[in-house]
Amino acid sequence: MEKDNTTASPAVDYEREVQSTIPFHACILQEAVDAALSVRPSPARWLDTGCGPGRLAEMVAARCSAELTLADPSTAMLAIARARHPGIPAQRFLSMPSEALTAQSWFDVVTAIQCHHYGDTAARAKAVARCFDALVPGGVFVVFENVRAETDAWQAVARQRWAAWQRARGRDETAVVQHLAREGTKFFPIRVSEHLALLSRTGFATVEVLWRAYSQAGFVCIKAGSL
């Protein structure tokens, strides 16, 4: 099937395939929602950028009454998200990547789950800056990405572990090799220390590691201002 997004799977297959490519993906979504609500228990407006098929937004809607805006550069992913969330007005579905966002100090929460690692250094920095700008003072940003280990030695081990995890979920060797070969060609992970430096440099007053497992990490960041 012709590729219709930047992930390893066509949009219609993404939710099924991600369960065998990203360890603990369902937990990642849950952690993102829980962390955001721990900072902003009653958010008025929530942006999920790189929303994919809209699963995280579904989890948000089950826990709070925030006005949801969903953004994704893939029209195929947005079409699935629209079908999943018929109550969200059409104007709150944005066909764009994070680096094209234009909102200024509008959202209480911005989430970006497994989407910014598809850009190069400049694109990632711009994406994070646009997410920062979109937040109200005291707003919270939660971002998850594929990451590199701090050392080359552990990076080799981390790749072996990620490969073994995929095999244990039924992926054949060809699929595993092809998926790992995407690193540095289709997605561009950086170290946790580099993420922390970028997020702090962007202007967030609070920057913390929220999650780390296999080759994925999550960060929670708070913009200065009154909660």
mmCIF file of C-alpha atoms in Angstrom:
data_model
loop_
_atom_site.group_PDB
_atom_site.id
_atom_site.type_symbol
_atom_site.label_atom_id
_atom_site.label_comp_id
_atom_site.label_asym_id
_atom_site.label_seq_id
_atom_site.Cartn_x
_atom_site.Cartn_y
_atom_site.Cartn_z
ATOM 1 C CA MET A 1 0.000 0.000 0.000
ATOM 2 C CA GLU A 2 1.266 3.504 -0.852
ATOM 3 C CA LYS A 3 2.632 5.385 2.148
ATOM 4 C CA ASP A 4 0.290 8.111 3.386
ATOM 5 C CA ASN A 5 2.199 9.268 6.486
ATOM 6 C CA THR A 6 5.705 9.315 7.986
ATOM 7 C CA THR A 7 5.305 6.290 10.277
ATOM 8 C CA ALA A 8 6.319 2.760 9.286
ATOM 9 C CA SER A 9 2.694 1.737 8.583
ATOM 10 C CA PRO A 10 -0.192 3.008 6.425
ATOM 11 C CA ALA A 11 -2.660 5.091 8.437
ATOM 12 C CA VAL A 12 -5.337 2.374 8.391
ATOM 13 C CA ASP A 13 -2.899 -0.123 9.937
ATOM 14 C CA TYR A 14 -1.110 2.202 12.337
ATOM 15 C CA GLU A 15 -2.956 1.410 15.570
ATOM 16 C CA ARG A 16 -2.493 -2.321 15.107
ATOM 17 C CA GLU A 17 1.113 -2.193 13.935
ATOM 18 C CA VAL A 18 2.329 0.262 16.570
ATOM 19 C CA GLN A 19 1.576 -2.320 19.253
ATOM 20 C CA SER A 20 4.402 -4.458 17.859
ATOM 21 C CA THR A 21 6.851 -1.667 17.026
ATOM 22 C CA ILE A 22 6.767 0.761 19.999
ATOM 23 C CA PRO A 23 7.100 -0.892 23.430
ATOM 24 C CA PHE A 24 4.317 0.040 25.862
ATOM 25 C CA HIS A 25 2.666 2.394 23.365
ATOM 26 C CA ALA A 26 -0.686 2.301 25.172
ATOM 27 C CA CYS A 27 1.093 3.132 28.428
ATOM 28 C CA ILE A 28 2.876 6.033 26.737
ATOM 29 C CA LEU A 29 -0.459 7.564 25.762
ATOM 30 C CA GLN A 30 -1.828 7.044 29.249
ATOM 31 C CA GLU A 31 1.266 8.571 30.872
ATOM 32 C CA ALA A 32 1.038 11.611 28.601
ATOM 33 C CA VAL A 33 -2.590 12.262 29.523
ATOM 34 C CA ASP A 34 -2.049 11.615 33.222
ATOM 35 C CA ALA A 35 1.019 13.869 33.438
ATOM 36 C CA ALA A 36 -0.745 16.730 31.661
ATOM 37 C CA LEU A 37 -3.790 16.485 33.925
ATOM 38 C CA SER A 38 -1.553 16.362 36.989
ATOM 39 C CA VAL A 39 -0.351 19.856 36.054
ATOM 40 C CA ARG A 40 -3.590 21.227 34.575
ATOM 41 C CA PRO A 41 -6.462 19.244 36.162
ATOM 42 C CA SER A 42 -9.179 21.199 34.332
ATOM 43 C CA PRO A 43 -7.735 22.334 31.004
ATOM 44 C CA ALA A 44 -9.950 24.526 28.834
ATOM 45 C CA ARG A 45 -8.130 23.867 25.546
ATOM 46 C CA TRP A 46 -5.875 20.956 24.539
ATOM 47 C CA LEU A 47 -3.839 20.591 21.343
ATOM 48 C CA ASP A 48 -2.645 17.143 20.289
ATOM 49 C CA THR A 49 -0.139 17.658 17.500
ATOM 50 C CA GLY A 50 0.951 14.667 15.467
ATOM 51 C CA CYS A 51 -2.407 13.269 16.587
ATOM 52 C CA GLY A 52 -2.401 10.286 14.222
ATOM 53 C CA PRO A 53 -5.714 8.412 14.311
ATOM 54 C CA GLY A 54 -6.944 10.294 17.386
ATOM 55 C CA ARG A 55 -6.530 7.682 20.103
ATOM 56 C CA LEU A 56 -4.935 10.043 22.634
ATOM 57 C CA ALA A 57 -7.726 12.568 22.085
ATOM 58 C CA GLU A 58 -10.221 9.818 22.862
ATOM 59 C CA MET A 59 -8.450 9.212 26.172
ATOM 60 C CA VAL A 60 -8.444 12.943 26.945
ATOM 61 C CA ALA A 61 -12.177 13.226 26.244
ATOM 62 C CA ALA A 62 -12.859 10.393 28.677
ATOM 63 C CA ARG A 63 -11.135 12.270 31.508
ATOM 64 C CA CYS A 64 -11.874 15.966 31.070
ATOM 65 C CA SER A 65 -14.002 18.443 29.131
ATOM 66 C CA ALA A 66 -11.163 20.244 27.337
ATOM 67 C CA GLU A 67 -11.864 21.696 23.898
ATOM 68 C CA LEU A 68 -9.720 19.507 21.641
ATOM 69 C CA THR A 69 -7.743 20.585 18.605
ATOM 70 C CA LEU A 70 -6.016 17.875 16.558
ATOM 71 C CA ALA A 71 -3.135 18.487 14.158
ATOM 72 C CA ASP A 72 -1.303 16.101 11.840
ATOM 73 C CA PRO A 73 0.499 16.507 8.511
ATOM 74 C CA SER A 74 -1.086 13.297 7.175
ATOM 75 C CA THR A 75 -4.526 13.787 5.654
ATOM 76 C CA ALA A 76 -5.110 10.034 5.956
ATOM 77 C CA MET A 77 -4.446 10.113 9.699
ATOM 78 C CA LEU A 78 -6.660 13.188 10.113
ATOM 79 C CA ALA A 79 -9.477 11.479 8.228
ATOM 80 C CA ILE A 80 -9.423 8.607 10.740
ATOM 81 C CA ALA A 81 -9.299 11.071 13.628
ATOM 82 C CA ARG A 82 -12.259 13.015 12.189
ATOM 83 C CA ALA A 83 -14.326 9.844 11.935
ATOM 84 C CA ARG A 84 -13.393 8.943 15.488
ATOM 85 C CA HIS A 85 -14.344 12.388 16.837
ATOM 86 C CA PRO A 86 -17.437 13.543 14.944
ATOM 87 C CA GLY A 87 -18.259 16.066 17.666
ATOM 88 C CA ILE A 88 -15.104 18.118 17.101
ATOM 89 C CA PRO A 89 -15.759 20.976 14.627
ATOM 90 C CA ALA A 90 -13.933 20.731 11.305
ATOM 91 C CA GLN A 91 -11.928 23.904 11.965
ATOM 92 C CA ARG A 92 -10.239 22.248 14.938
ATOM 93 C CA PHE A 93 -8.599 19.617 12.712
ATOM 94 C CA LEU A 94 -5.351 21.143 11.438
ATOM 95 C CA SER A 95 -3.570 19.587 8.472
ATOM 96 C CA MET A 96 -0.035 20.590 9.417
ATOM 97 C CA PRO A 97 3.089 19.510 11.305
ATOM 98 C CA SER A 98 4.026 21.086 14.633
ATOM 99 C CA GLU A 99 6.505 23.471 13.033
ATOM 100 C CA ALA A 100 3.652 25.088 11.061
ATOM 101 C CA LEU A 101 1.484 25.843 14.115
ATOM 102 C CA THR A 102 0.558 29.511 14.539
ATOM 103 C CA ALA A 103 -1.445 29.635 17.789
ATOM 104 C CA GLN A 104 -0.111 32.062 20.398
ATOM 105 C CA SER A 105 -0.688 31.522 24.153
ATOM 106 C CA TRP A 106 -3.967 29.669 23.588
ATOM 107 C CA PHE A 107 -3.730 26.088 24.861
ATOM 108 C CA ASP A 108 -3.495 24.826 28.436
ATOM 109 C CA VAL A 109 -1.979 21.561 27.213
ATOM 110 C CA VAL A 110 0.002 20.572 24.121
ATOM 111 C CA THR A 111 0.897 16.929 23.526
ATOM 112 C CA ALA A 112 3.247 15.626 20.822
ATOM 113 C CA ILE A 113 3.551 11.852 20.935
ATOM 114 C CA GLN A 114 6.099 10.069 18.733
ATOM 115 C CA CYS A 115 6.002 12.684 15.995
ATOM 116 C CA HIS A 116 8.881 15.181 16.277
ATOM 117 C CA HIS A 117 11.650 12.625 15.662
ATOM 118 C CA TYR A 118 10.752 12.579 11.950
ATOM 119 C CA GLY A 119 12.285 16.030 11.500
ATOM 120 C CA ASP A 120 15.922 17.065 11.403
ATOM 121 C CA THR A 121 17.580 19.242 14.058
ATOM 122 C CA ALA A 122 16.152 22.495 12.727
ATOM 123 C CA ALA A 123 12.647 21.077 12.272
ATOM 124 C CA ARG A 124 12.593 19.636 15.796
ATOM 125 C CA ALA A 125 13.730 22.937 17.315
ATOM 126 C CA LYS A 126 11.075 24.841 15.374
ATOM 127 C CA ALA A 127 8.389 22.306 16.341
ATOM 128 C CA VAL A 128 9.219 22.619 20.043
ATOM 129 C CA ALA A 129 9.259 26.424 19.784
ATOM 130 C CA ARG A 130 5.832 26.483 18.137
ATOM 131 C CA CYS A 131 4.443 24.206 20.859
ATOM 132 C CA PHE A 132 5.916 26.518 23.497
ATOM 133 C CA ASP A 133 4.348 29.568 21.820
ATOM 134 C CA ALA A 134 0.965 27.834 21.645
ATOM 135 C CA LEU A 135 0.785 27.414 25.436
ATOM 136 C CA VAL A 136 -0.742 29.814 27.929
ATOM 137 C CA PRO A 137 1.513 30.847 30.844
ATOM 138 C CA GLY A 138 1.608 27.868 33.196
ATOM 139 C CA GLY A 139 0.652 25.531 30.363
ATOM 140 C CA VAL A 140 2.101 22.040 30.063
ATOM 141 C CA PHE A 141 3.828 20.366 27.130
ATOM 142 C CA VAL A 142 4.237 16.578 27.043
ATOM 143 C CA VAL A 143 6.415 15.113 24.299
ATOM 144 C CA PHE A 144 7.512 11.532 23.586
ATOM 145 C CA GLU A 145 10.071 10.492 20.988
ATOM 146 C CA ASN A 146 12.372 7.712 19.909
ATOM 147 C CA VAL A 147 15.734 8.565 21.498
ATOM 148 C CA ARG A 148 19.395 7.621 21.268
ATOM 149 C CA ALA A 149 21.354 6.297 24.210
ATOM 150 C CA GLU A 150 23.912 8.585 25.846
ATOM 151 C CA THR A 151 26.764 6.328 24.693
ATOM 152 C CA ASP A 152 27.355 4.430 21.472
ATOM 153 C CA ALA A 153 27.972 1.251 23.467
ATOM 154 C CA TRP A 154 24.537 1.317 25.064
ATOM 155 C CA GLN A 155 22.923 2.436 21.802
ATOM 156 C CA ALA A 156 24.014 -0.884 20.292
ATOM 157 C CA VAL A 157 22.493 -2.748 23.235
ATOM 158 C CA ALA A 158 19.315 -0.675 23.055
ATOM 159 C CA ARG A 159 18.875 -1.576 19.385
ATOM 160 C CA GLN A 160 19.323 -5.264 20.204
ATOM 161 C CA ARG A 161 16.693 -5.021 22.940
ATOM 162 C CA TRP A 162 14.252 -3.197 20.660
ATOM 163 C CA ALA A 163 14.756 -5.848 17.979
ATOM 164 C CA ALA A 164 14.183 -8.672 20.488
ATOM 165 C CA TRP A 165 11.018 -6.968 21.760
ATOM 166 C CA GLN A 166 9.608 -6.791 18.221
ATOM 167 C CA ARG A 167 10.443 -10.447 17.520
ATOM 168 C CA ALA A 168 8.668 -11.442 20.734
ATOM 169 C CA ARG A 169 5.532 -9.726 19.398
ATOM 170 C CA GLY A 170 5.561 -11.817 16.230
ATOM 171 C CA ARG A 171 7.405 -9.607 13.764
ATOM 172 C CA ASP A 172 9.571 -11.524 11.319
ATOM 173 C CA GLU A 173 13.278 -10.807 10.949
ATOM 174 C CA THR A 174 12.904 -8.867 7.719
ATOM 175 C CA ALA A 175 10.344 -6.516 9.283
ATOM 176 C CA VAL A 176 12.519 -6.011 12.372
ATOM 177 C CA VAL A 177 15.611 -5.213 10.322
ATOM 178 C CA GLN A 178 13.664 -2.822 8.089
ATOM 179 C CA HIS A 179 12.199 -1.036 11.088
ATOM 180 C CA LEU A 180 15.558 -0.513 12.801
ATOM 181 C CA ALA A 181 17.029 0.656 9.490
ATOM 182 C CA ARG A 182 14.657 3.645 9.640
ATOM 183 C CA GLU A 183 16.847 5.181 12.349
ATOM 184 C CA GLY A 184 18.887 7.943 10.787
ATOM 185 C CA THR A 185 16.990 7.712 7.485
ATOM 186 C CA LYS A 186 13.270 8.083 8.321
ATOM 187 C CA PHE A 187 13.425 9.167 11.960
ATOM 188 C CA PHE A 188 16.223 11.031 13.681
ATOM 189 C CA PRO A 189 16.540 10.349 17.411
ATOM 190 C CA ILE A 190 18.663 12.472 19.738
ATOM 191 C CA ARG A 191 19.885 11.778 23.270
ATOM 192 C CA VAL A 192 17.805 12.477 26.370
ATOM 193 C CA SER A 193 20.432 15.002 27.459
ATOM 194 C CA GLU A 194 20.007 16.805 24.130
ATOM 195 C CA HIS A 195 16.242 16.867 24.573
ATOM 196 C CA LEU A 196 16.582 18.360 28.048
ATOM 197 C CA ALA A 197 18.936 21.035 26.716
ATOM 198 C CA LEU A 198 16.621 21.896 23.805
ATOM 199 C CA LEU A 199 13.503 22.101 25.977
ATOM 200 C CA SER A 200 15.257 24.317 28.527
ATOM 201 C CA ARG A 201 16.759 26.494 25.798
ATOM 202 C CA THR A 202 13.309 26.950 24.267
ATOM 203 C CA GLY A 203 12.178 28.635 27.471
ATOM 204 C CA PHE A 204 10.327 26.087 29.579
ATOM 205 C CA ALA A 205 10.683 26.831 33.300
ATOM 206 C CA THR A 206 10.280 23.173 34.289
ATOM 207 C CA VAL A 207 11.710 20.309 32.231
ATOM 208 C CA GLU A 208 11.599 16.734 33.528
ATOM 209 C CA VAL A 209 12.053 13.226 32.183
ATOM 210 C CA LEU A 210 8.653 11.560 32.490
ATOM 211 C CA TRP A 211 9.338 8.153 30.940
ATOM 212 C CA ARG A 212 12.191 6.043 29.639
ATOM 213 C CA ALA A 213 11.941 2.497 28.275
ATOM 214 C CA TYR A 214 13.722 0.732 25.421
ATOM 215 C CA SER A 215 14.407 3.421 22.786
ATOM 216 C CA GLN A 216 11.606 5.807 23.754
ATOM 217 C CA ALA A 217 11.518 8.664 26.241
ATOM 218 C CA GLY A 218 8.937 11.194 27.375
ATOM 219 C CA PHE A 219 9.317 14.670 28.836
ATOM 220 C CA VAL A 220 6.968 16.976 30.720
ATOM 221 C CA CYS A 221 7.589 20.715 30.497
ATOM 222 C CA ILE A 222 5.833 23.673 32.099
ATOM 223 C CA LYS A 223 5.812 27.216 30.735
ATOM 224 C CA ALA A 224 6.473 29.927 33.285
ATOM 225 C CA GLY A 225 3.416 31.737 34.640
ATOM 226 C CA SER A 226 0.430 31.236 36.889
ATOM 227 C CA LEU A 227 -1.175 27.796 36.908
#
